[in-house]
């Protein structure tokens, strides 16, 4: 795990050159603030001695005017530096969020199966701000507080070196205590981040699964989970407040000891050697002005340690290998017929546990090829490999004789349209969801695709037609309507290869018949690979591959495979016998 110093070094390497001029301007403003603060403390010596002791009218006018100028310059410099730092910080947050999201677009599908959406939302929404907080805290610490303390210490040394030594006798104690508090803050902050993720996760599940929650009366369970997560965040926040607040009593106590020592020494000097009160008041003013920046400086380690948790999580995300980031430019895949060939392909989600075991098959160009078999045989994995959502451990996949791994991902996926069982609709209008795969399509082209998918009539029956909002996860339209929208996407994309992954398995028989007719229209003239558990839907496929245990165990047309009496025949007879069992009671009635 990288240390806080390592994280700071990396942040400055990545952002230092770009933002160095702006940070330099901000720090210049803070240096002016520090200089004006020190000068105002130093002037107290002359204010006391010249105005109150010597009763100088000239000093009264000049020193009061100087004080106005000093504090005006300090205010303007402070305003300028805060504006510059604020703009840098906002730019950093936006830049970091874009960078993280862009990286997410380049990681493989497996990454999203290993990380919950709540975790990713937390990283992008909260961790990006940690970059700003960390860099700005360092800038403020060195540009404002440290320079202010240095300026005031120089002022105190000029006024009286011995009193300066007495004033900072408690410095080592403060530094040692601060180091011990940092580790406690780091642990609490990390736990707080995980608890925030729990809040987001529970809210997301309630929003997306509200019908299940209500149907199974899970309100009490969900309430308990949310209250536990909120309570954890509250407890951890209170713990962090206690830790950070413990700095103040320590600093106040040490400051009191320092002031007492200075008062004692200055009084002793005045009684025995006749030192002027102006020197003492100037010194004590500088010492008291040190209190706030010293307090902030003593707590900055705790705040940086808190921000470092978010920065560390951000880099964990960014350092994840972007398996789909094609650094080297690959040639485009040129698809004419769309013939697909798997040649001795091996793949496993877990090392040494292959799901696909030396699979070889052919999907002829312009024909319908069906993949059938029992669940868990690897059929859906075949489609994932063809789209390069996953990469095979060995073997090769070809389209029109071209190995797909040697060609660009963009050109591969541009030539493939996919209609699955679980249709995902984005938040937006129906028209926008049809246009998803073809952003440049005109409204007329989208409507034509909807008509081809038999979706136009139901869309026009919606309150706002094509402008109707689909809702979160498409909850404003039915399952059959979502399927038609997905088929319209595929028509609009007009790809040479179409993949159908059990697109009708969740539909009723009547809706399935309608969708099947639309799918047959979509498949005309295209290389179509379809996965279906209901064998009745693929009886007229040009080629059927039976997949068991990650291998093709039988291939052919329906009639031929049925006569062979092999795995396909047994699978077909099993389904047919179940149909008869379901129909038998109806026949008896």
Coordinates of N, CA, C and O in Angstrom, one line a residue, residues 96-245:
X96 N -10.4 14.5 -12.8 CA -10.3 13.2 -12.2 C -11.5 12.3 -12.4 O -11.4 11.1 -12.7
X97 N -12.7 12.9 -12.3 CA -13.9 12.1 -12.6 C -13.9 11.7 -14.1 O -14.3 10.5 -14.4
X98 N -13.6 12.6 -15.0 CA -13.5 12.2 -16.4 C -12.5 11.0 -16.6 O -12.7 10.1 -17.3
X99 N -11.4 11.2 -16.0 CA -10.3 10.2 -16.1 C -10.7 8.8 -15.6 O -10.5 7.8 -16.2
X100 N -11.4 8.8 -14.4 CA -11.8 7.6 -13.8 C -12.9 6.9 -14.7 O -12.9 5.7 -14.9
X101 N -13.9 7.7 -15.2 CA -14.9 7.1 -16.0 C -14.4 6.6 -17.3 O -14.8 5.6 -17.8
X102 N -13.5 7.4 -17.9 CA -12.9 7.0 -19.2 C -12.1 5.6 -19.0 O -12.1 4.8 -19.8
X103 N -11.5 5.5 -17.8 CA -10.8 4.2 -17.5 C -11.8 3.1 -17.4 O -11.5 1.9 -17.8
X104 N -12.9 3.3 -16.7 CA -13.9 2.3 -16.6 C -14.4 1.8 -18.0 O -14.8 0.6 -18.1
X105 N -14.5 2.7 -18.9 CA -14.9 2.3 -20.3 C -13.9 1.4 -21.0 O -14.3 0.7 -21.9
X106 N -12.7 1.3 -20.4 CA -11.7 0.5 -21.1 C -11.3 -0.8 -20.4 O -10.6 -1.6 -20.9
X107 N -11.9 -1.0 -19.2 CA -11.7 -2.2 -18.5 C -12.6 -3.3 -19.1 O -13.6 -3.0 -19.7
X108 N -12.3 -4.6 -18.8 CA -13.1 -5.6 -19.3 C -14.3 -5.9 -18.5 O -14.5 -5.3 -17.4
X109 N -15.2 -6.7 -19.1 CA -16.5 -7.0 -18.4 C -16.3 -7.6 -17.0 O -17.0 -7.4 -16.1
X110 N -15.2 -8.5 -16.9 CA -15.0 -9.1 -15.6 C -14.7 -8.2 -14.5 O -15.1 -8.5 -13.3
X111 N -14.2 -7.0 -14.8 CA -13.9 -6.0 -13.7 C -15.2 -5.6 -13.0 O -15.3 -5.5 -11.8
X112 N -16.3 -5.4 -13.8 CA -17.6 -5.0 -13.3 C -18.3 -6.1 -12.5 O -19.1 -5.9 -11.7
X113 N -17.9 -7.4 -12.8 CA -18.4 -8.5 -12.0 C -17.7 -8.6 -10.7 O -18.2 -9.3 -9.7
X114 N -16.5 -8.1 -10.6 CA -15.7 -8.1 -9.3 C -16.0 -6.9 -8.4 O -15.6 -7.0 -7.2
X115 N -16.5 -5.8 -9.0 CA -16.7 -4.6 -8.2 C -18.2 -4.3 -8.3 O -18.8 -4.2 -9.3
X116 N -18.8 -3.9 -7.1 CA -20.2 -3.5 -7.1 C -20.3 -2.1 -7.7 O -19.4 -1.3 -7.6
X117 N -21.5 -1.8 -8.2 CA -21.8 -0.5 -8.7 C -21.7 0.5 -7.6 O -21.2 1.7 -7.9
X118 N -22.0 0.2 -6.4 CA -22.0 1.2 -5.3 C -20.5 1.6 -5.0 O -20.2 2.7 -4.7
X119 N -19.6 0.6 -5.1 CA -18.2 0.9 -4.9 C -17.7 1.8 -5.9 O -17.0 2.8 -5.6
X120 N -18.1 1.6 -7.2 CA -17.6 2.4 -8.3 C -18.2 3.8 -8.2 O -17.5 4.8 -8.5
X121 N -19.5 3.9 -7.8 CA -20.1 5.2 -7.6 C -19.4 6.0 -6.5 O -19.1 7.2 -6.7
X122 N -19.1 5.4 -5.4 CA -18.4 6.0 -4.3 C -17.0 6.5 -4.8 O -16.6 7.7 -4.5
X123 N -16.3 5.7 -5.5 CA -15.0 6.1 -6.0 C -15.0 7.4 -6.9 O -14.2 8.3 -6.8
X124 N -16.0 7.4 -7.8 CA -16.1 8.5 -8.7 C -16.6 9.8 -8.1 O -16.2 10.9 -8.3
X125 N -17.6 9.6 -7.2 CA -18.3 10.8 -6.6 C -17.5 11.4 -5.5 O -17.4 12.6 -5.3
X126 N -16.9 10.5 -4.6 CA -16.2 11.0 -3.4 C -14.7 11.0 -3.6 O -14.0 12.0 -3.1
X127 N -14.1 10.0 -4.2 CA -12.6 10.0 -4.2 C -12.0 11.0 -5.1 O -10.9 11.5 -4.9
X128 N -12.7 11.5 -6.1 CA -12.2 12.5 -7.0 C -12.0 13.8 -6.2 O -11.0 14.5 -6.4
X129 N -12.9 14.1 -5.3 CA -12.8 15.3 -4.4 C -11.6 15.2 -3.5 O -11.0 16.2 -3.1
X130 N -11.1 14.0 -3.2 CA -10.0 13.8 -2.3 C -8.7 14.3 -2.9 O -7.8 14.8 -2.2
X131 N -8.6 14.2 -4.3 CA -7.5 14.7 -5.0 C -7.4 16.2 -4.7 O -6.3 16.8 -4.4
X132 N -8.5 16.9 -4.9 CA -8.5 18.4 -4.7 C -8.1 18.7 -3.2 O -7.3 19.6 -3.0
X133 N -8.8 18.0 -2.3 CA -8.5 18.3 -0.9 C -7.1 18.1 -0.5 O -6.5 18.9 0.2
X134 N -6.5 17.0 -1.0 CA -5.1 16.7 -0.7 C -4.1 17.8 -1.2 O -3.3 18.3 -0.4
X135 N -4.3 18.1 -2.5 CA -3.4 19.1 -3.1 C -3.6 20.5 -2.5 O -2.6 21.2 -2.2
X136 N -4.9 20.9 -2.3 CA -5.1 22.2 -1.7 C -4.7 22.3 -0.3 O -4.2 23.4 0.1
X137 N -4.8 21.2 0.5 CA -4.3 21.3 1.9 C -2.8 21.5 1.9 O -2.3 22.2 2.8
X138 N -2.1 20.8 1.1 CA -0.7 21.0 1.0 C -0.3 22.4 0.6 O 0.6 23.0 1.2
X139 N -1.0 22.9 -0.4 CA -0.8 24.3 -0.8 C -1.1 25.3 0.3 O -0.3 26.2 0.6
X140 N -2.2 25.1 1.0 CA -2.6 26.0 2.0 C -1.6 25.9 3.2 O -1.3 26.9 3.8
X141 N -1.2 24.7 3.5 CA -0.3 24.5 4.6 C 1.0 25.2 4.4 O 1.5 25.9 5.3
X142 N 1.6 25.0 3.2 CA 2.9 25.6 3.0 C 2.8 27.1 2.5 O 3.6 27.9 2.8
X143 N 1.7 27.4 1.8 CA 1.6 28.7 1.2 C 1.0 29.7 2.2 O 1.4 30.9 2.2
X144 N 0.2 29.3 3.1 CA -0.5 30.2 4.1 C 0.1 30.0 5.5 O 0.7 30.9 6.0
X145 N -0.2 28.8 6.0 CA 0.1 28.6 7.5 C 1.6 28.6 7.7 O 2.1 29.2 8.7
X146 N 2.4 27.8 6.9 CA 3.8 27.7 7.2 C 4.5 29.0 7.0 O 5.3 29.4 7.8
X147 N 4.2 29.7 5.9 CA 4.8 31.0 5.6 C 4.5 32.0 6.7 O 5.3 32.8 7.1
X148 N 3.2 31.9 7.1 CA 2.8 32.9 8.2 C 3.5 32.6 9.5 O 4.0 33.6 10.1
X149 N 3.7 31.3 9.8 CA 4.4 31.0 11.1 C 5.9 31.4 10.9 O 6.5 32.0 11.9
X150 N 6.5 31.1 9.8 CA 7.9 31.5 9.5 C 8.1 33.0 9.6 O 9.0 33.5 10.3
X151 N 7.1 33.7 9.0 CA 7.2 35.2 9.1 C 7.1 35.7 10.5 O 7.9 36.6 10.9
X152 N 6.2 35.1 11.3 CA 6.0 35.6 12.6 C 7.1 35.2 13.5 O 7.5 35.9 14.4
X153 N 7.7 34.0 13.3 CA 8.9 33.6 14.0 C 10.1 34.5 13.8 O 10.8 34.9 14.7
X154 N 10.3 34.9 12.5 CA 11.3 35.9 12.2 C 11.1 37.2 12.9 O 12.0 37.8 13.5
X155 N 9.8 37.6 12.9 CA 9.5 38.8 13.7 C 9.8 38.7 15.2 O 10.4 39.6 15.8
X156 N 9.5 37.5 15.8 CA 9.8 37.3 17.2 C 11.3 37.3 17.4 O 11.7 37.8 18.5
X157 N 12.0 36.7 16.5 CA 13.5 36.6 16.7 C 14.1 38.0 16.7 O 15.0 38.3 17.5
X158 N 13.6 38.8 15.7 CA 14.1 40.1 15.6 C 13.8 40.9 16.9 O 14.6 41.7 17.4
X159 N 12.6 40.7 17.5 CA 12.2 41.4 18.7 C 13.0 40.9 19.9 O 13.4 41.7 20.7
X160 N 13.1 39.5 20.0 CA 13.8 39.0 21.2 C 14.0 37.5 21.0 O 13.1 36.7 21.0
X161 N 15.2 37.1 20.7 CA 15.5 35.6 20.4 C 15.3 34.7 21.6 O 14.8 33.6 21.4
X162 N 15.5 35.2 22.8 CA 15.4 34.3 24.0 C 13.9 34.0 24.2 O 13.5 32.9 24.5
X163 N 13.1 35.1 24.1 CA 11.6 34.8 24.3 C 11.1 33.9 23.2 O 10.2 33.1 23.4
X164 N 11.7 33.9 22.0 CA 11.3 33.0 20.9 C 11.5 31.6 21.3 O 10.7 30.7 21.1
X165 N 12.7 31.3 21.9 CA 13.0 29.9 22.4 C 12.0 29.5 23.4 O 11.6 28.3 23.4
X166 N 11.7 30.3 24.3 CA 10.7 30.0 25.4 C 9.3 29.7 24.8 O 8.6 28.8 25.3
X167 N 9.0 30.5 23.8 CA 7.6 30.3 23.2 C 7.4 29.0 22.5 O 6.3 28.5 22.5
X168 N 8.5 28.4 22.0 CA 8.3 27.1 21.2 C 8.9 25.9 22.0 O 9.3 24.9 21.3
X169 N 8.9 26.0 23.3 CA 9.4 24.9 24.0 C 8.5 23.6 23.9 O 8.9 22.5 24.1
X170 N 7.2 23.9 23.6 CA 6.3 22.7 23.5 C 6.2 22.2 22.1 O 5.4 21.2 21.9
X171 N 6.9 22.7 21.1 CA 6.9 22.2 19.8 C 7.1 20.7 19.6 O 6.3 20.0 18.9
X172 N 8.1 20.1 20.2 CA 8.3 18.6 20.0 C 7.2 17.8 20.5 O 6.9 16.8 20.0
X173 N 6.6 18.3 21.6 CA 5.4 17.5 22.2 C 4.3 17.5 21.2 O 3.6 16.4 21.0
X174 N 4.0 18.6 20.6 CA 2.9 18.7 19.6 C 3.2 17.8 18.4 O 2.3 17.1 17.9
X175 N 4.4 17.8 17.9 CA 4.7 17.0 16.8 C 4.6 15.5 17.0 O 4.0 14.7 16.2
X176 N 5.0 15.1 18.2 CA 4.9 13.6 18.6 C 3.5 13.2 18.7 O 3.1 12.1 18.3
X177 N 2.7 14.0 19.4 CA 1.3 13.7 19.6 C 0.5 13.6 18.2 O -0.3 12.8 18.0
X178 N 0.9 14.5 17.3 CA 0.2 14.6 16.0 C 0.5 13.3 15.2 O -0.4 12.8 14.6
X179 N 1.7 12.8 15.3 CA 2.0 11.6 14.6 C 1.1 10.4 15.0 O 0.7 9.5 14.2
X180 N 0.9 10.3 16.3 CA 0.1 9.2 16.9 C -1.4 9.3 16.5 O -2.0 8.3 16.3
X181 N -1.9 10.5 16.3 CA -3.3 10.7 15.9 C -3.5 10.3 14.4 O -4.6 10.0 14.1
X182 N -2.5 10.5 13.6 CA -2.6 10.3 12.2 C -3.1 8.8 11.9 O -4.1 8.6 11.1
X183 N -2.5 7.8 12.5 CA -2.9 6.5 12.2 C -4.4 6.2 12.6 O -5.1 5.5 11.9
X184 N -4.8 6.8 13.7 CA -6.2 6.6 14.2 C -7.2 7.2 13.2 O -8.2 6.6 12.9
X185 N -6.8 8.3 12.7 CA -7.7 9.0 11.7 C -7.7 8.2 10.4 O -8.8 8.0 9.8
X186 N -6.6 7.6 10.0 CA -6.6 6.9 8.7 C -7.5 5.7 8.8 O -8.3 5.4 7.9
X187 N -7.5 4.9 9.9 CA -8.3 3.8 10.1 C -9.8 4.2 10.1 O -10.6 3.5 9.5
X188 N -10.1 5.2 10.8 CA -11.5 5.7 10.9 C -12.0 6.1 9.5 O -13.2 5.8 9.1
X189 N -11.2 6.8 8.8 CA -11.6 7.4 7.5 C -11.9 6.2 6.5 O -12.8 6.3 5.7
X190 N -11.0 5.2 6.5 CA -11.2 4.1 5.6 C -12.5 3.3 5.9 O -13.3 2.9 5.0
X191 N -12.8 3.2 7.2 CA -14.1 2.5 7.6 C -15.3 3.3 7.2 O -16.3 2.8 6.7
X192 N -15.1 4.7 7.2 CA -16.2 5.6 6.9 C -16.6 5.4 5.4 O -17.7 5.4 5.0
X193 N -15.5 5.3 4.6 CA -15.7 5.2 3.1 C -16.5 3.9 2.8 O -17.5 4.0 2.0
X194 N -16.2 2.8 3.5 CA -16.9 1.6 3.2 C -18.4 1.7 3.7 O -19.3 1.1 3.1
X195 N -18.6 2.4 4.8 CA -20.0 2.6 5.3 C -20.8 3.4 4.3 O -22.0 3.2 4.1
X196 N -20.2 4.5 3.7 CA -20.9 5.3 2.7 C -21.3 4.4 1.5 O -22.4 4.6 1.0
X197 N -20.4 3.5 1.1 CA -20.7 2.6 0.0 C -21.9 1.8 0.4 O -22.8 1.5 -0.5
X198 N -22.0 1.3 1.7 CA -23.2 0.6 2.1 C -24.5 1.4 2.0 O -25.5 0.8 1.6
X199 N -24.4 2.7 2.3 CA -25.6 3.5 2.1 C -26.0 3.6 0.6 O -27.2 3.4 0.3
X200 N -25.1 3.8 -0.2 CA -25.4 3.9 -1.7 C -25.9 2.6 -2.2 O -26.9 2.6 -3.0
X201 N -25.3 1.5 -1.7 CA -25.7 0.2 -2.2 C -27.2 -0.1 -1.8 O -28.0 -0.6 -2.6
X202 N -27.5 0.2 -0.6 CA -28.9 -0.1 -0.1 C -29.9 0.8 -0.8 O -31.0 0.3 -1.2
X203 N -29.6 2.0 -1.0 CA -30.5 2.9 -1.8 C -30.7 2.4 -3.2 O -31.8 2.5 -3.7
X204 N -29.6 2.0 -3.8 CA -29.7 1.5 -5.2 C -30.6 0.3 -5.3 O -31.4 0.1 -6.2
X205 N -30.4 -0.7 -4.3 CA -31.2 -1.9 -4.3 C -32.7 -1.6 -4.1 O -33.5 -2.2 -4.7
X206 N -33.0 -0.6 -3.2 CA -34.4 -0.3 -3.0 C -35.0 0.3 -4.3 O -36.1 0.0 -4.6
X207 N -34.2 1.2 -4.9 CA -34.7 1.9 -6.1 C -35.0 0.9 -7.3 O -36.0 0.9 -7.9
X208 N -34.1 -0.1 -7.4 CA -34.2 -1.0 -8.6 C -35.0 -2.2 -8.3 O -35.5 -2.9 -9.2
X209 N -35.1 -2.6 -7.0 CA -35.8 -3.8 -6.6 C -37.0 -3.6 -5.7 O -37.4 -4.4 -4.9
X210 N -37.6 -2.4 -5.9 CA -38.7 -2.0 -5.0 C -39.9 -3.0 -5.0 O -40.5 -3.3 -4.0
X211 N -40.2 -3.6 -6.2 CA -41.3 -4.5 -6.3 C -41.0 -5.8 -5.5 O -41.8 -6.3 -4.8
X212 N -39.7 -6.3 -5.6 CA -39.3 -7.4 -4.8 C -39.4 -7.1 -3.3 O -39.8 -7.9 -2.5
X213 N -38.9 -5.9 -2.9 CA -38.9 -5.5 -1.5 C -40.3 -5.5 -1.0 O -40.6 -6.0 0.1
X214 N -41.3 -5.0 -1.7 CA -42.6 -4.9 -1.2 C -43.3 -6.3 -1.3 O -44.1 -6.6 -0.4
X215 N -43.1 -7.0 -2.4 CA -43.7 -8.3 -2.5 C -43.3 -9.3 -1.4 O -44.1 -10.1 -0.9
X216 N -42.0 -9.2 -1.0 CA -41.6 -10.1 0.0 C -41.5 -9.4 1.4 O -40.9 -10.0 2.3
X217 N -42.1 -8.2 1.5 CA -42.2 -7.5 2.7 C -40.8 -7.3 3.4 O -40.6 -7.7 4.6
X218 N -39.9 -6.8 2.6 CA -38.5 -6.7 3.1 C -38.2 -5.3 3.6 O -37.1 -4.9 3.8
X219 N -39.3 -4.5 3.8 CA -39.1 -3.1 4.3 C -38.3 -3.1 5.6 O -37.4 -2.3 5.8
X220 N -38.6 -4.0 6.5 CA -37.9 -4.0 7.8 C -36.4 -4.4 7.6 O -35.5 -3.8 8.2
X221 N -36.2 -5.3 6.7 CA -34.8 -5.7 6.4 C -34.0 -4.6 5.8 O -32.9 -4.3 6.2
X222 N -34.6 -3.9 4.8 CA -33.9 -2.8 4.1 C -33.7 -1.6 5.1 O -32.7 -1.0 5.1
X223 N -34.7 -1.4 5.9 CA -34.6 -0.3 6.9 C -33.4 -0.6 7.9 O -32.6 0.3 8.2
X224 N -33.3 -1.9 8.3 CA -32.3 -2.3 9.2 C -30.9 -2.1 8.6 O -30.0 -1.6 9.2
X225 N -30.8 -2.5 7.3 CA -29.5 -2.3 6.6 C -29.1 -0.9 6.5 O -28.0 -0.5 6.7
X226 N -30.1 0.0 6.1 CA -29.8 1.4 5.9 C -29.5 2.0 7.2 O -28.5 2.8 7.3
X227 N -30.2 1.7 8.2 CA -30.0 2.4 9.5 C -28.6 2.0 10.1 O -27.9 2.7 10.7
X228 N -28.3 0.7 9.9 CA -27.0 0.2 10.3 C -25.8 1.0 9.6 O -24.8 1.4 10.2
X229 N -26.0 1.2 8.3 CA -24.9 1.8 7.5 C -24.9 3.3 7.9 O -23.8 3.9 8.1
X230 N -26.0 4.0 8.1 CA -26.1 5.4 8.5 C -25.5 5.5 9.9 O -24.7 6.4 10.2
X231 N -25.8 4.6 10.8 CA -25.3 4.6 12.1 C -23.8 4.5 12.2 O -23.1 5.1 13.0
X232 N -23.3 3.6 11.3 CA -21.8 3.4 11.2 C -21.1 4.6 10.8 O -20.1 5.0 11.3
X233 N -21.7 5.3 9.8 CA -21.1 6.5 9.3 C -21.1 7.6 10.4 O -20.1 8.3 10.6
X234 N -22.2 7.7 11.1 CA -22.4 8.7 12.2 C -21.3 8.4 13.3 O -20.7 9.3 13.8
X235 N -21.2 7.1 13.7 CA -20.2 6.8 14.7 C -18.8 7.1 14.3 O -18.0 7.6 15.1
X236 N -18.5 6.7 13.1 CA -17.1 7.0 12.6 C -16.8 8.5 12.5 O -15.7 8.9 12.7
X237 N -17.9 9.2 12.0 CA -17.7 10.7 11.9 C -17.5 11.3 13.3 O -16.6 12.2 13.5
X238 N -18.2 10.8 14.3 CA -18.0 11.3 15.6 C -16.6 11.0 16.2 O -16.0 11.7 16.9
X239 N -16.2 9.8 15.8 CA -14.8 9.3 16.2 C -13.8 10.2 15.6 O -12.8 10.7 16.3
X240 N -13.9 10.6 14.3 CA -13.0 11.4 13.7 C -13.0 12.9 14.3 O -12.0 13.5 14.4
X241 N -14.2 13.3 14.7 CA -14.3 14.6 15.3 C -13.6 14.6 16.6 O -12.9 15.6 17.0
X242 N -13.8 13.5 17.4 CA -13.1 13.4 18.7 C -11.6 13.5 18.5 O -10.9 14.1 19.3
X243 N -11.1 12.7 17.5 CA -9.7 12.7 17.3 C -9.1 14.0 16.9 O -8.1 14.5 17.4
X244 N -9.8 14.7 15.9 CA -9.3 16.0 15.5 C -9.5 17.0 16.5 O -8.6 17.9 16.7
X245 N -10.6 16.9 17.3 CA -10.8 17.9 18.4 C -9.8 17.8 19.5 O -9.5 18.8 20.2

